[in-house]
PDB file of C-alpha atoms in Angstrom:
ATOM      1  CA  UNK V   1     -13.867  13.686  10.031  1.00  0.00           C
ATOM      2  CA  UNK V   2     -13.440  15.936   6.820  1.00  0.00           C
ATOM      3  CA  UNK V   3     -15.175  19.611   7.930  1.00  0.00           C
ATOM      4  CA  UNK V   4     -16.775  21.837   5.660  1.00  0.00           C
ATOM      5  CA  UNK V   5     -17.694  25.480   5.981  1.00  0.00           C
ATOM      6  CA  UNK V   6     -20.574  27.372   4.747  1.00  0.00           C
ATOM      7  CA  UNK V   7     -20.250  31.166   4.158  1.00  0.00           C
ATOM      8  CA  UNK V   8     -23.604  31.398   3.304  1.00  0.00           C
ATOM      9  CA  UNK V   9     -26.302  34.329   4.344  1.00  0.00           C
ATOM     10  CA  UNK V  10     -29.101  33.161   1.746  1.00  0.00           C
ATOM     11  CA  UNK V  11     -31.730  31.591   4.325  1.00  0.00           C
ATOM     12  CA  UNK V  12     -31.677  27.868   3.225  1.00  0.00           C
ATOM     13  CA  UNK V  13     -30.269  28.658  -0.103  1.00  0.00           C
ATOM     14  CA  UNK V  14     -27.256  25.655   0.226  1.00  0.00           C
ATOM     15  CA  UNK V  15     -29.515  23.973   2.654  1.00  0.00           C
ATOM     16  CA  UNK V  16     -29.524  20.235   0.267  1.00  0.00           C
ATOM     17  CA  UNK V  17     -25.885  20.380  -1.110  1.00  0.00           C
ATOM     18  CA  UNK V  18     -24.809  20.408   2.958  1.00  0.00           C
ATOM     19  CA  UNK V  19     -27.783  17.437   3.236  1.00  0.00           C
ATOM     20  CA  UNK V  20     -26.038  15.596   0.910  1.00  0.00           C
ATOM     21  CA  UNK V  21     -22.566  16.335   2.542  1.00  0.00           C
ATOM     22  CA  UNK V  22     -23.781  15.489   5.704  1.00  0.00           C
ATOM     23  CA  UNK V  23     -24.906  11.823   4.614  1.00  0.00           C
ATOM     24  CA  UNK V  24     -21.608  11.576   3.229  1.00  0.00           C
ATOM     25  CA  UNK V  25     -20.566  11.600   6.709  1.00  0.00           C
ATOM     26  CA  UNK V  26     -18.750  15.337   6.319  1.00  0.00           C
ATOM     27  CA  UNK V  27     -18.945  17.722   9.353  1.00  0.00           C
ATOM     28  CA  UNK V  28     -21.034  20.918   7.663  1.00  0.00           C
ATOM     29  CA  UNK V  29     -20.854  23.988   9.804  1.00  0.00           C
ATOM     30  CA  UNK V  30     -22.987  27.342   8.277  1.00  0.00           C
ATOM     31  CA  UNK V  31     -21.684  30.758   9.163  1.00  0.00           C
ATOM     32  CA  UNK V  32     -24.698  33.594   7.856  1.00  0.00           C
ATOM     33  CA  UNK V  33     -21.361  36.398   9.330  1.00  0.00           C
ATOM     34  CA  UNK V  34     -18.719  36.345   8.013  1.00  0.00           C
ATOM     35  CA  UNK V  35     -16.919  37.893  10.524  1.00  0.00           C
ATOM     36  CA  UNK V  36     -18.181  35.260  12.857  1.00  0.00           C
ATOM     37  CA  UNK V  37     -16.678  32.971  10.726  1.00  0.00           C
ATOM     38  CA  UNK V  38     -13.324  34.278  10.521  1.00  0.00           C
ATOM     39  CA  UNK V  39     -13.095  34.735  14.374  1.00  0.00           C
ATOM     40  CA  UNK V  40     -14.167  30.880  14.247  1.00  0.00           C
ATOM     41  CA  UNK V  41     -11.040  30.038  11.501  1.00  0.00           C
ATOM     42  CA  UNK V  42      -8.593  31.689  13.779  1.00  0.00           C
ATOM     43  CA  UNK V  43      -9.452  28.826  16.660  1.00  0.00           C
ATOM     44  CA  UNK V  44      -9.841  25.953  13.737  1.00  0.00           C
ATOM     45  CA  UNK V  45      -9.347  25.950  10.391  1.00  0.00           C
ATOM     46  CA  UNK V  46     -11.764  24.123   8.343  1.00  0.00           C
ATOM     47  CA  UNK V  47     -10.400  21.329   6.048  1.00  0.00           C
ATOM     48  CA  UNK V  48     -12.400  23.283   2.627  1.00  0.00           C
ATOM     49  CA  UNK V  49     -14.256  26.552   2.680  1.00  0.00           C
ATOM     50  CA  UNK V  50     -17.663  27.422   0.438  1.00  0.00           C
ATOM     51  CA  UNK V  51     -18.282  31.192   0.189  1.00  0.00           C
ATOM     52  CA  UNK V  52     -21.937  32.466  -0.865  1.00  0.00           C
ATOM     53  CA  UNK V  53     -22.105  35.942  -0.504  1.00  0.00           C
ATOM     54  CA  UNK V  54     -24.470  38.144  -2.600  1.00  0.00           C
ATOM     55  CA  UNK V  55     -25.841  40.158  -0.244  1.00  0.00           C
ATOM     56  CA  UNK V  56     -23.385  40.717   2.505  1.00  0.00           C
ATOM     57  CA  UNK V  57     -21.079  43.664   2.678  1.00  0.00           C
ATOM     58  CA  UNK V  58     -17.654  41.850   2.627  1.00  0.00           C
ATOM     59  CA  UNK V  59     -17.374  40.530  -0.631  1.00  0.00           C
ATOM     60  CA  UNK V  60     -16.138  36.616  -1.291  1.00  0.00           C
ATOM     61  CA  UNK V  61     -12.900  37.763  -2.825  1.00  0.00           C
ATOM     62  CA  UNK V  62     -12.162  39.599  -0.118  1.00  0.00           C
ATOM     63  CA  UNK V  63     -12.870  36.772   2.650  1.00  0.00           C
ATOM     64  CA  UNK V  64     -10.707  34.775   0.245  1.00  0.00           C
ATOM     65  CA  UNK V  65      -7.760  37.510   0.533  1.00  0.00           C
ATOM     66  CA  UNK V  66      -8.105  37.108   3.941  1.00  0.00           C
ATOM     67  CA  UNK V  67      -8.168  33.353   4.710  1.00  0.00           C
ATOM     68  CA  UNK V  68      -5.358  32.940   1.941  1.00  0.00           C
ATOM     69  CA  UNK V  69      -2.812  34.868   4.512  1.00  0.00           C
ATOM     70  CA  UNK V  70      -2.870  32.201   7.006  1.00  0.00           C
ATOM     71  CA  UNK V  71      -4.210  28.637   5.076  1.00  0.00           C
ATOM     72  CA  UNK V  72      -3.964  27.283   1.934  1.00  0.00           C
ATOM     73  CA  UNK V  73      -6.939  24.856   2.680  1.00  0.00           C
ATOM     74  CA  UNK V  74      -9.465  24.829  -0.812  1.00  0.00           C
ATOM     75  CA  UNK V  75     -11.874  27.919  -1.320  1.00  0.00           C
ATOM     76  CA  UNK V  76     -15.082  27.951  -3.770  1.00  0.00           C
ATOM     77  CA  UNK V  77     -16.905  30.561  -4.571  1.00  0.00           C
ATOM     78  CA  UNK V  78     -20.359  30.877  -5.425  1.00  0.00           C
ATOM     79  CA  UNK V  79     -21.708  33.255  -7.592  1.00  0.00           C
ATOM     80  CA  UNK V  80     -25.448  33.914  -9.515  1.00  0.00           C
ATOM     81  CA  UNK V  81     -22.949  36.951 -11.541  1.00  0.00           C
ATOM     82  CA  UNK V  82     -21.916  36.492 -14.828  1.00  0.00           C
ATOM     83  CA  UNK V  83     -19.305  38.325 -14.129  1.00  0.00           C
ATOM     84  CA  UNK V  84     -15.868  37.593 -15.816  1.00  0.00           C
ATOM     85  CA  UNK V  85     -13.584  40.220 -13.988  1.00  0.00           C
ATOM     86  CA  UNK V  86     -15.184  38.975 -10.697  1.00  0.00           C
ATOM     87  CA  UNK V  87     -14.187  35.630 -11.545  1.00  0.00           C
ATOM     88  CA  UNK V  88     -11.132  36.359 -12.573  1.00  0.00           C
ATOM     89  CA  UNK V  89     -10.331  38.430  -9.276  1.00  0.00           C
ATOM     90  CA  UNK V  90     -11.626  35.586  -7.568  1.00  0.00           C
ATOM     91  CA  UNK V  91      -9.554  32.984  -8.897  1.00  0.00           C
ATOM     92  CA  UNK V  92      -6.377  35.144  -8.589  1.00  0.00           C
ATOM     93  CA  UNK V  93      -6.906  36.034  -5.129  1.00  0.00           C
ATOM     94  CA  UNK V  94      -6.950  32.350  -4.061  1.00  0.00           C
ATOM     95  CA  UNK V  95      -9.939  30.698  -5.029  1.00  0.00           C
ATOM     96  CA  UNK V  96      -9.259  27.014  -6.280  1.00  0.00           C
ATOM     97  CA  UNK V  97     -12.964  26.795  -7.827  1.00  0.00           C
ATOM     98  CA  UNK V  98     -15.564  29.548  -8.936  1.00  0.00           C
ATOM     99  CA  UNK V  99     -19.265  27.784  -9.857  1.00  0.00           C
ATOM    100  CA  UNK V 100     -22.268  30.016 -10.921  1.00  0.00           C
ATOM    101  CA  UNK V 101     -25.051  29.436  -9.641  1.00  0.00           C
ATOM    102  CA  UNK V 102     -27.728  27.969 -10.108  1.00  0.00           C
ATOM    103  CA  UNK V 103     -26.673  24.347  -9.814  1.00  0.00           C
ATOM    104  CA  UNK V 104     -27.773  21.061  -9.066  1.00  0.00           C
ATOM    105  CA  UNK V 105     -26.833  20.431  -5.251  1.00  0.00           C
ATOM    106  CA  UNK V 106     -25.600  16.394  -6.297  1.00  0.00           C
ATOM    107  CA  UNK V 107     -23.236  18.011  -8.878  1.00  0.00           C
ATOM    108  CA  UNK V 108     -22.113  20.809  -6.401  1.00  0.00           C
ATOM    109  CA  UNK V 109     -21.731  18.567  -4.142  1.00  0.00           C
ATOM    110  CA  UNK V 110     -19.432  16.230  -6.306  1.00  0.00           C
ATOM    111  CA  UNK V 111     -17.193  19.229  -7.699  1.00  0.00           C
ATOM    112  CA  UNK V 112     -16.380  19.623  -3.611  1.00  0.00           C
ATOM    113  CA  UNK V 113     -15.424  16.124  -2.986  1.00  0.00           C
ATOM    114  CA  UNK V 114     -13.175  16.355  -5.951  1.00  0.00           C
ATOM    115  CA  UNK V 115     -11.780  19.276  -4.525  1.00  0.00           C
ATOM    116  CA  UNK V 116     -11.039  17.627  -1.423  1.00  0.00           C
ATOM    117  CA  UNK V 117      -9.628  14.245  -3.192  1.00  0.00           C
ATOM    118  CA  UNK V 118      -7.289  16.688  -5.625  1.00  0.00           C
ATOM    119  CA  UNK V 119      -5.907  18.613  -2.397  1.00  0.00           C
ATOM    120  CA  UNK V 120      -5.162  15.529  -0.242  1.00  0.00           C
ATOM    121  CA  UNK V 121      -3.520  14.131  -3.440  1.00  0.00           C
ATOM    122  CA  UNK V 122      -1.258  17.108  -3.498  1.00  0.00           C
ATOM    123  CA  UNK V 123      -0.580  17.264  -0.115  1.00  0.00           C
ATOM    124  CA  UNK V 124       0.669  13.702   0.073  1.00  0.00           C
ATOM    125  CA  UNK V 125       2.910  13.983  -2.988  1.00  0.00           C
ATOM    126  CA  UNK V 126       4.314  16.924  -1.282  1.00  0.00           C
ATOM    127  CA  UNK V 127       4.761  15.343   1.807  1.00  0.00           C
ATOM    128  CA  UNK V 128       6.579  12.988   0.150  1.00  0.00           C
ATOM    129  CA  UNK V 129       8.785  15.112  -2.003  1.00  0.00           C
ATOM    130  CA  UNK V 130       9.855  17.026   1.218  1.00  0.00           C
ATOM    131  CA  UNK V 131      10.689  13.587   2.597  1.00  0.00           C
ATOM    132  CA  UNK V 132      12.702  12.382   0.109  1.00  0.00           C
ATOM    133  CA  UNK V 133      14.883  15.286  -0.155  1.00  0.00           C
ATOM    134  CA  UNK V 134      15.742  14.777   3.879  1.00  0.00           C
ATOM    135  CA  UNK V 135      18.955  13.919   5.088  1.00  0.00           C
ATOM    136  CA  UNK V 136      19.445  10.253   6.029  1.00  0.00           C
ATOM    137  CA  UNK V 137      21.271   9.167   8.517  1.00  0.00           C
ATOM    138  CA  UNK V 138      21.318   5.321   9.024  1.00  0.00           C
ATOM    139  CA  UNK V 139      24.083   3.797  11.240  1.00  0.00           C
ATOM    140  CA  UNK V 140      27.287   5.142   9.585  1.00  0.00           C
ATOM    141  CA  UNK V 141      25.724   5.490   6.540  1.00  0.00           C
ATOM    142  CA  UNK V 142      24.740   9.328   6.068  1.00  0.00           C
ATOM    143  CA  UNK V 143      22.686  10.094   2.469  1.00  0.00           C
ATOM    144  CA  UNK V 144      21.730  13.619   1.786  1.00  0.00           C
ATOM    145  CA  UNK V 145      19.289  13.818  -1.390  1.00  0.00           C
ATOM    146  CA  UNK V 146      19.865  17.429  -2.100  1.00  0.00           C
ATOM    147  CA  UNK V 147      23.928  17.070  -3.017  1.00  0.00           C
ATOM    148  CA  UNK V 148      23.414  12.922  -4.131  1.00  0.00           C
ATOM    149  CA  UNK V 149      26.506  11.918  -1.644  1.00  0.00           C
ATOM    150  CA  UNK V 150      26.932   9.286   0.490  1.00  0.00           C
ATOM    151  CA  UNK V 151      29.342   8.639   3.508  1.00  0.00           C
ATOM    152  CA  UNK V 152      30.171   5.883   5.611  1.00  0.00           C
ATOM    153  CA  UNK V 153      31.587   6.601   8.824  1.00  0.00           C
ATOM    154  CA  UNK V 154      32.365   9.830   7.154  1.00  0.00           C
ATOM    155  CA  UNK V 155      34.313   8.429   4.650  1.00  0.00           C
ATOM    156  CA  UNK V 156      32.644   9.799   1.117  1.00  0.00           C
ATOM    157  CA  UNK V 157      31.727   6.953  -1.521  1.00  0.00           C
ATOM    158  CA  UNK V 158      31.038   7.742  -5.051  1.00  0.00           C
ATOM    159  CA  UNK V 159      27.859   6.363  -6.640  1.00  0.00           C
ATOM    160  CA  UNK V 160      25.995   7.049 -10.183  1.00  0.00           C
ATOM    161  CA  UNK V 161      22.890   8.827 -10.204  1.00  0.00           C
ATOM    162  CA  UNK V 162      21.325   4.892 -10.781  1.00  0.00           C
ATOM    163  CA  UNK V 163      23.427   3.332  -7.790  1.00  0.00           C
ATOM    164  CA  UNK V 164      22.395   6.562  -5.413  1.00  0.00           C
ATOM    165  CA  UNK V 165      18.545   6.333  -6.469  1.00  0.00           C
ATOM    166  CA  UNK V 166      18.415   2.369  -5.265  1.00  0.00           C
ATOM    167  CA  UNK V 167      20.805   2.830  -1.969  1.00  0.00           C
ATOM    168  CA  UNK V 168      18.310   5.440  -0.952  1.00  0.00           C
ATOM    169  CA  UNK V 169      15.058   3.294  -1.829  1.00  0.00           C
ATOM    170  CA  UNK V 170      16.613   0.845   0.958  1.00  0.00           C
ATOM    171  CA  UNK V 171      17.874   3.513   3.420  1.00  0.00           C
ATOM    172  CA  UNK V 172      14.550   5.211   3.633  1.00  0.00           C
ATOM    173  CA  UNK V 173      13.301   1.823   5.522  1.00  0.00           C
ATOM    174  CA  UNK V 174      15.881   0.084   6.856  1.00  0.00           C
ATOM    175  CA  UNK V 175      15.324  -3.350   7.870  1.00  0.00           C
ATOM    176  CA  UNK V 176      12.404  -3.991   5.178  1.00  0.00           C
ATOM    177  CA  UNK V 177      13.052  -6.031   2.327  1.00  0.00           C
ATOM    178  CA  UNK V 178      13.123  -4.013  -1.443  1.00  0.00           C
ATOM    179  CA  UNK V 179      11.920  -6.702  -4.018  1.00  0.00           C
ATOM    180  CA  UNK V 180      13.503  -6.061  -7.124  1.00  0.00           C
ATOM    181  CA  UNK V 181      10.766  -4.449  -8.424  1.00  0.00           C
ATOM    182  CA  UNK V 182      10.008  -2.131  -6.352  1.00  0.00           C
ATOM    183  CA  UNK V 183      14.386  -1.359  -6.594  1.00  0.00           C
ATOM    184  CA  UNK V 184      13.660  -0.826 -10.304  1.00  0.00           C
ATOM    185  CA  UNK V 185      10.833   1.733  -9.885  1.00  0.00           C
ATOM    186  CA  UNK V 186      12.895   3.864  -7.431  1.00  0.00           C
ATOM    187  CA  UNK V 187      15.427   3.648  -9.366  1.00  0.00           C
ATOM    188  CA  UNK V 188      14.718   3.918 -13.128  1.00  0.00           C
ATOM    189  CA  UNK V 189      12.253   5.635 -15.716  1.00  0.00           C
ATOM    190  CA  UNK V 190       9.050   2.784 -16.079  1.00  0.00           C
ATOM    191  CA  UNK V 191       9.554   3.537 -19.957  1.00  0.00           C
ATOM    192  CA  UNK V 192      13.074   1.533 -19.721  1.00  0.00           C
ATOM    193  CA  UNK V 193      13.213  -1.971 -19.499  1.00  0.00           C
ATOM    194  CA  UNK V 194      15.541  -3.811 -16.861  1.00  0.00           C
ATOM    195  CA  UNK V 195      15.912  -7.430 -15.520  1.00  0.00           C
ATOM    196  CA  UNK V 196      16.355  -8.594 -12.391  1.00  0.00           C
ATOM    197  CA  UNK V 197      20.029  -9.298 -13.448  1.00  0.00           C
ATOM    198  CA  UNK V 198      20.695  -5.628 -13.715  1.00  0.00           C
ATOM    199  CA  UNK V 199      19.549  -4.974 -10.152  1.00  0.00           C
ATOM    200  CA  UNK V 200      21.873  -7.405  -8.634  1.00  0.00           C
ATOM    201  CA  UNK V 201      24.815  -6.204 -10.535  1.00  0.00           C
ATOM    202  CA  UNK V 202      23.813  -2.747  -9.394  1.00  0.00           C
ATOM    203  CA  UNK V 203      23.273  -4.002  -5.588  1.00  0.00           C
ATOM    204  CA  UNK V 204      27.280  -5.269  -6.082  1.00  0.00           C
ATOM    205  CA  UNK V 205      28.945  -2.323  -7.230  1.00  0.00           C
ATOM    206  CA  UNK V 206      27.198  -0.225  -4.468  1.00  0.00           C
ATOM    207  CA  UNK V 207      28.416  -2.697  -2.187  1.00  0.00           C
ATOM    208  CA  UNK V 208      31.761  -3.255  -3.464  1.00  0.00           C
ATOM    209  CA  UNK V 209      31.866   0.953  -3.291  1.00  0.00           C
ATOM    210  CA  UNK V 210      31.470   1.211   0.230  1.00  0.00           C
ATOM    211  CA  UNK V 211      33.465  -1.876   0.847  1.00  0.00           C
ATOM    212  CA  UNK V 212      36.284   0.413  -0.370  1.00  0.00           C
ATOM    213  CA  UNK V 213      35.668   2.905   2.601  1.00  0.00           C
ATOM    214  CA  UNK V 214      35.530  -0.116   5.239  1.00  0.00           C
ATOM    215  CA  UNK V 215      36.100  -3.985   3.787  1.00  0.00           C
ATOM    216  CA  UNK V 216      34.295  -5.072   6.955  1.00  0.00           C
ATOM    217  CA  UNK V 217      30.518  -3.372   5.424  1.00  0.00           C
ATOM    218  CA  UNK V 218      27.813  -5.964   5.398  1.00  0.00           C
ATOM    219  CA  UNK V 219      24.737  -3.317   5.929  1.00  0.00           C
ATOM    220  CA  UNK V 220      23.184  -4.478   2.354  1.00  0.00           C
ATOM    221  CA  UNK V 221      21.721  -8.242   2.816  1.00  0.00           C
ATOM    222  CA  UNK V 222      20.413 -10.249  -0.104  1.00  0.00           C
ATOM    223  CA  UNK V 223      16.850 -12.414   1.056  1.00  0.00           C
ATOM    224  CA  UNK V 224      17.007 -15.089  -1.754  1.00  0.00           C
ATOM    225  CA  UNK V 225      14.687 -15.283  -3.743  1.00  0.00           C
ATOM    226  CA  UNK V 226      13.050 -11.949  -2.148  1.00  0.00           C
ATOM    227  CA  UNK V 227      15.069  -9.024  -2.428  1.00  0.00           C
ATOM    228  CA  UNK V 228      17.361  -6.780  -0.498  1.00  0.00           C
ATOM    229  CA  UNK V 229      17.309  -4.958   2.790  1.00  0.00           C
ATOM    230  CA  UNK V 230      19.528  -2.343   4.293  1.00  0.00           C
ATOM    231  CA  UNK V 231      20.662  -3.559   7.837  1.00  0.00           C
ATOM    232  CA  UNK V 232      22.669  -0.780   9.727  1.00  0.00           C
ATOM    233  CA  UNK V 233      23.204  -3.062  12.591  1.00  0.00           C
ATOM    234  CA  UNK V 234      24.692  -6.266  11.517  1.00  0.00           C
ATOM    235  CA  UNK V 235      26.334  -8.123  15.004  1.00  0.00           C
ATOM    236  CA  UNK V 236      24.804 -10.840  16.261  1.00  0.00           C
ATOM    237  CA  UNK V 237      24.835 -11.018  20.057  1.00  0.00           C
ATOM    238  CA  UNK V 238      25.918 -14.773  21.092  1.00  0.00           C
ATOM    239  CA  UNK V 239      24.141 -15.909  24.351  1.00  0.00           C
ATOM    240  CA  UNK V 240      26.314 -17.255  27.316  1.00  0.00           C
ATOM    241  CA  UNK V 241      25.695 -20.047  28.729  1.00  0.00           C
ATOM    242  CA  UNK V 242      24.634 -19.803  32.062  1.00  0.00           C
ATOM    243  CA  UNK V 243      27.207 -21.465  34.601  1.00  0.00           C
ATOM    244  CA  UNK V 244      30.175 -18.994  32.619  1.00  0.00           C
ATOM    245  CA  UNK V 245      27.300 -16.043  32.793  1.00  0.00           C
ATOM    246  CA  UNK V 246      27.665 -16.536  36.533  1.00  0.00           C
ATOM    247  CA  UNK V 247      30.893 -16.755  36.915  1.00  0.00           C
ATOM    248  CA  UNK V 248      31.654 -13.185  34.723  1.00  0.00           C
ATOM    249  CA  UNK V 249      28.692 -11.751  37.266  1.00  0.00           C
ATOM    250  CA  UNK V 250      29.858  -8.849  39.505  1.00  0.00           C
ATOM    251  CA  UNK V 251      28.308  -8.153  42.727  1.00  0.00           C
ATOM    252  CA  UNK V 252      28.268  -4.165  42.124  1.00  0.00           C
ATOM    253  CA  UNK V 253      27.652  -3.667  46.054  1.00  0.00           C
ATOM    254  CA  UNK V 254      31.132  -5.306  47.336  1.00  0.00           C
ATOM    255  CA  UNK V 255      32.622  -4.619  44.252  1.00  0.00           C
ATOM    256  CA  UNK V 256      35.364  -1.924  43.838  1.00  0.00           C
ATOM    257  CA  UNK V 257      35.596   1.398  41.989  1.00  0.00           C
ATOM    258  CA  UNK V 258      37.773  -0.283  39.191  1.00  0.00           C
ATOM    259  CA  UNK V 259      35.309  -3.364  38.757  1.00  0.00           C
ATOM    260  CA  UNK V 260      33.368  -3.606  35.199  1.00  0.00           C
ATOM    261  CA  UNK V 261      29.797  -2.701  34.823  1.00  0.00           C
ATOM    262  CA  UNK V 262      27.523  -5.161  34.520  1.00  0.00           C
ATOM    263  CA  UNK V 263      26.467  -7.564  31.625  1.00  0.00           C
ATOM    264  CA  UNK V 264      23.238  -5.497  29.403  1.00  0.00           C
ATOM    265  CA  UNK V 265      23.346  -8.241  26.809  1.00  0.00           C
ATOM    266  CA  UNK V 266      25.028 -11.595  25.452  1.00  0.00           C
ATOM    267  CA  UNK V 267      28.523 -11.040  24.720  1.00  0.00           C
ATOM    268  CA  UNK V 268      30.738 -13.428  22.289  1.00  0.00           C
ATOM    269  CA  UNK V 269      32.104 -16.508  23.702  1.00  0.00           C
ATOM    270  CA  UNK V 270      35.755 -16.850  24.199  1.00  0.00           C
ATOM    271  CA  UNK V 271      37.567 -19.977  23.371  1.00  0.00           C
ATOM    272  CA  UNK V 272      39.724 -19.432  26.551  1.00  0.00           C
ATOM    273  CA  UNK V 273      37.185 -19.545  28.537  1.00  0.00           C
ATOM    274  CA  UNK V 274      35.466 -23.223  27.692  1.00  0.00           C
ATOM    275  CA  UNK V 275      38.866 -24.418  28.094  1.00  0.00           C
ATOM    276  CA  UNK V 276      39.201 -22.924  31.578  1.00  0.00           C
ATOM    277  CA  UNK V 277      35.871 -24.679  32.293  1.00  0.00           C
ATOM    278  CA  UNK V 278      36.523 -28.062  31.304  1.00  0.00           C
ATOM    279  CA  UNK V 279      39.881 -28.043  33.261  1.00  0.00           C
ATOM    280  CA  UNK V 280      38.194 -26.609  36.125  1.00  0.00           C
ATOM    281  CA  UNK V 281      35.329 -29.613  35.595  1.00  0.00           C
ATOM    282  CA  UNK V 282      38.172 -32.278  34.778  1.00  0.00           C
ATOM    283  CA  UNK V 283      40.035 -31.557  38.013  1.00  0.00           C
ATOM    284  CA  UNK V 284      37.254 -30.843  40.183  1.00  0.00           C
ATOM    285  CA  UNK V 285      36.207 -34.769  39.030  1.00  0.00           C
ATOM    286  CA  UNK V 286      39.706 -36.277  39.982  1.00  0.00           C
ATOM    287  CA  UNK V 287      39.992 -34.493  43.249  1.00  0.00           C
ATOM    288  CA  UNK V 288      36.264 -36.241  44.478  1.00  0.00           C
ATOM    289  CA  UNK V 289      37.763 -39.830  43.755  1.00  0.00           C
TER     290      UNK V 289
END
């Protein structure tokens, strides 16, 4: 739940605007000190502050001074002043909104939950910014944002700004299928118009680029008629069957120090093998007539 404090020493001055917040299902705690509520900050920090201070002897630009050294959570400050170097000061000390008062509490109470939408918004696009400027590293594949290069197996491949933009629009969640729309908008300006055709021939040339560092890379795979996914883990275990899985069993408790550890998952089937088993079969057959 969203919580919202009240600097606020005017005896029921705010007391319908935090009503209002409070249906709104927003946790509304009222400080009348604001010392008290400063002490209270330090142990949690409230998720947007409202300061109301006319007649206490710390001033709300102060307070805002304060909580601006250790948060950047939103601040508004109340004021019945028509003062324009107090707002100024106000808003250049930190304060993201200053609203004279008096006001209608709906209205207030609006211009907070904007607030509170329009910091969230910024938080996420920064969260995502940071995140897309991270290092990848996916398999062999290694992408860092910040120097647009690529390796594979530490082999460097070359890719345009275009071919980089879509590899790392796969690499950022491998094993989920990319439509090619969603390729296009990572990849190019939604002013420029490009068909599906163009994204395939783009998927090849990145592929046929890191096919130069190892001919055996199959990490991109095309979901007809879906899209593409990036794969860093392309072998396909083959199950035994289970007469040969018995047979390649070790018992690790007679077993020497030079035996091999034990089967942890299917293992290819070699051709030798069936034809050692069908012998064995074949002769076991004659030798019980």
């Amino acid at each position: 739940m969203i919580r919202i404090a009240f600097i606020d020493n005017q005896r029921d001055g705010l007391a319908q605007v935090r009503s209002i917040l409070s249906e709104d299902n927003f946790s509304v705690d009222v400080y009348k000190d604001p010392q008290f509520a400063m002490d209270s900050f330090q142990r949690r920090m409230p998720d947007l502050v409202v300061i109301n201070l006319p007649t206490s002897k710390i001033d709300g630009v102060s307070l805002i001074e304060q909580i601006r050294t250790s948060s950047i959570i939103p601040l508004v400050l109340l004021s019945t002043a028509r003062d324009e170097i107090e707002e100024i000061m106000g808003l250049r000390y930190g304060a993201d909104d200053y609203i004279h008062l008096p006001i209608s509490p709906r209205v207030l109470a609006e211009r907070i939950k904007a607030l509170l939408r329009r910091h969230s918004s910024l938080l996420a696009h920064s969260k995502t910014s940071t995140e897309a400027e991270k290092t990848l590293v996916c398999g062999d594949l290694t992408l860092d944002p910040s120097t647009h290069t690529v390796c594979w197996k530490a082999r460097q491949v070359n890719l345009t700004s275009t071919e980089f933009r879509m590899l790392h629009a796969l690499v950022r969640r491998p094993g989920m299928v990319k439509t090619r729309d969603q390729l296009l908008t990572a990849s190019y300006p939604a002013d420029i118009y490009v068909d599906d055709r163009t994204i395939d021939s783009h998927i090849k040339r990145v592929r046929n680029k890191l096919r130069v560092a190892d001919p055996d890379f199959t990490s991109i795979e095309t979901l007809y008629g879906v899209g593409y996914r990036f794969n860093p883990s392309t072998d396909r275990p083959i199950a035994i069957p289970a007469f040969a899985a018995n047979k390649l069993s070790v018992n690790h408790d007679a077993a020497g120090p030079n035996t091999f550890p034990p089967l942890s998952r299917a293992l290819p089937w070699p051709k030798e093998l069936g034809v050692v088993a069908l012998r064995s079969r074949t002769e076991g057959a004659r030798a019980s007539k």
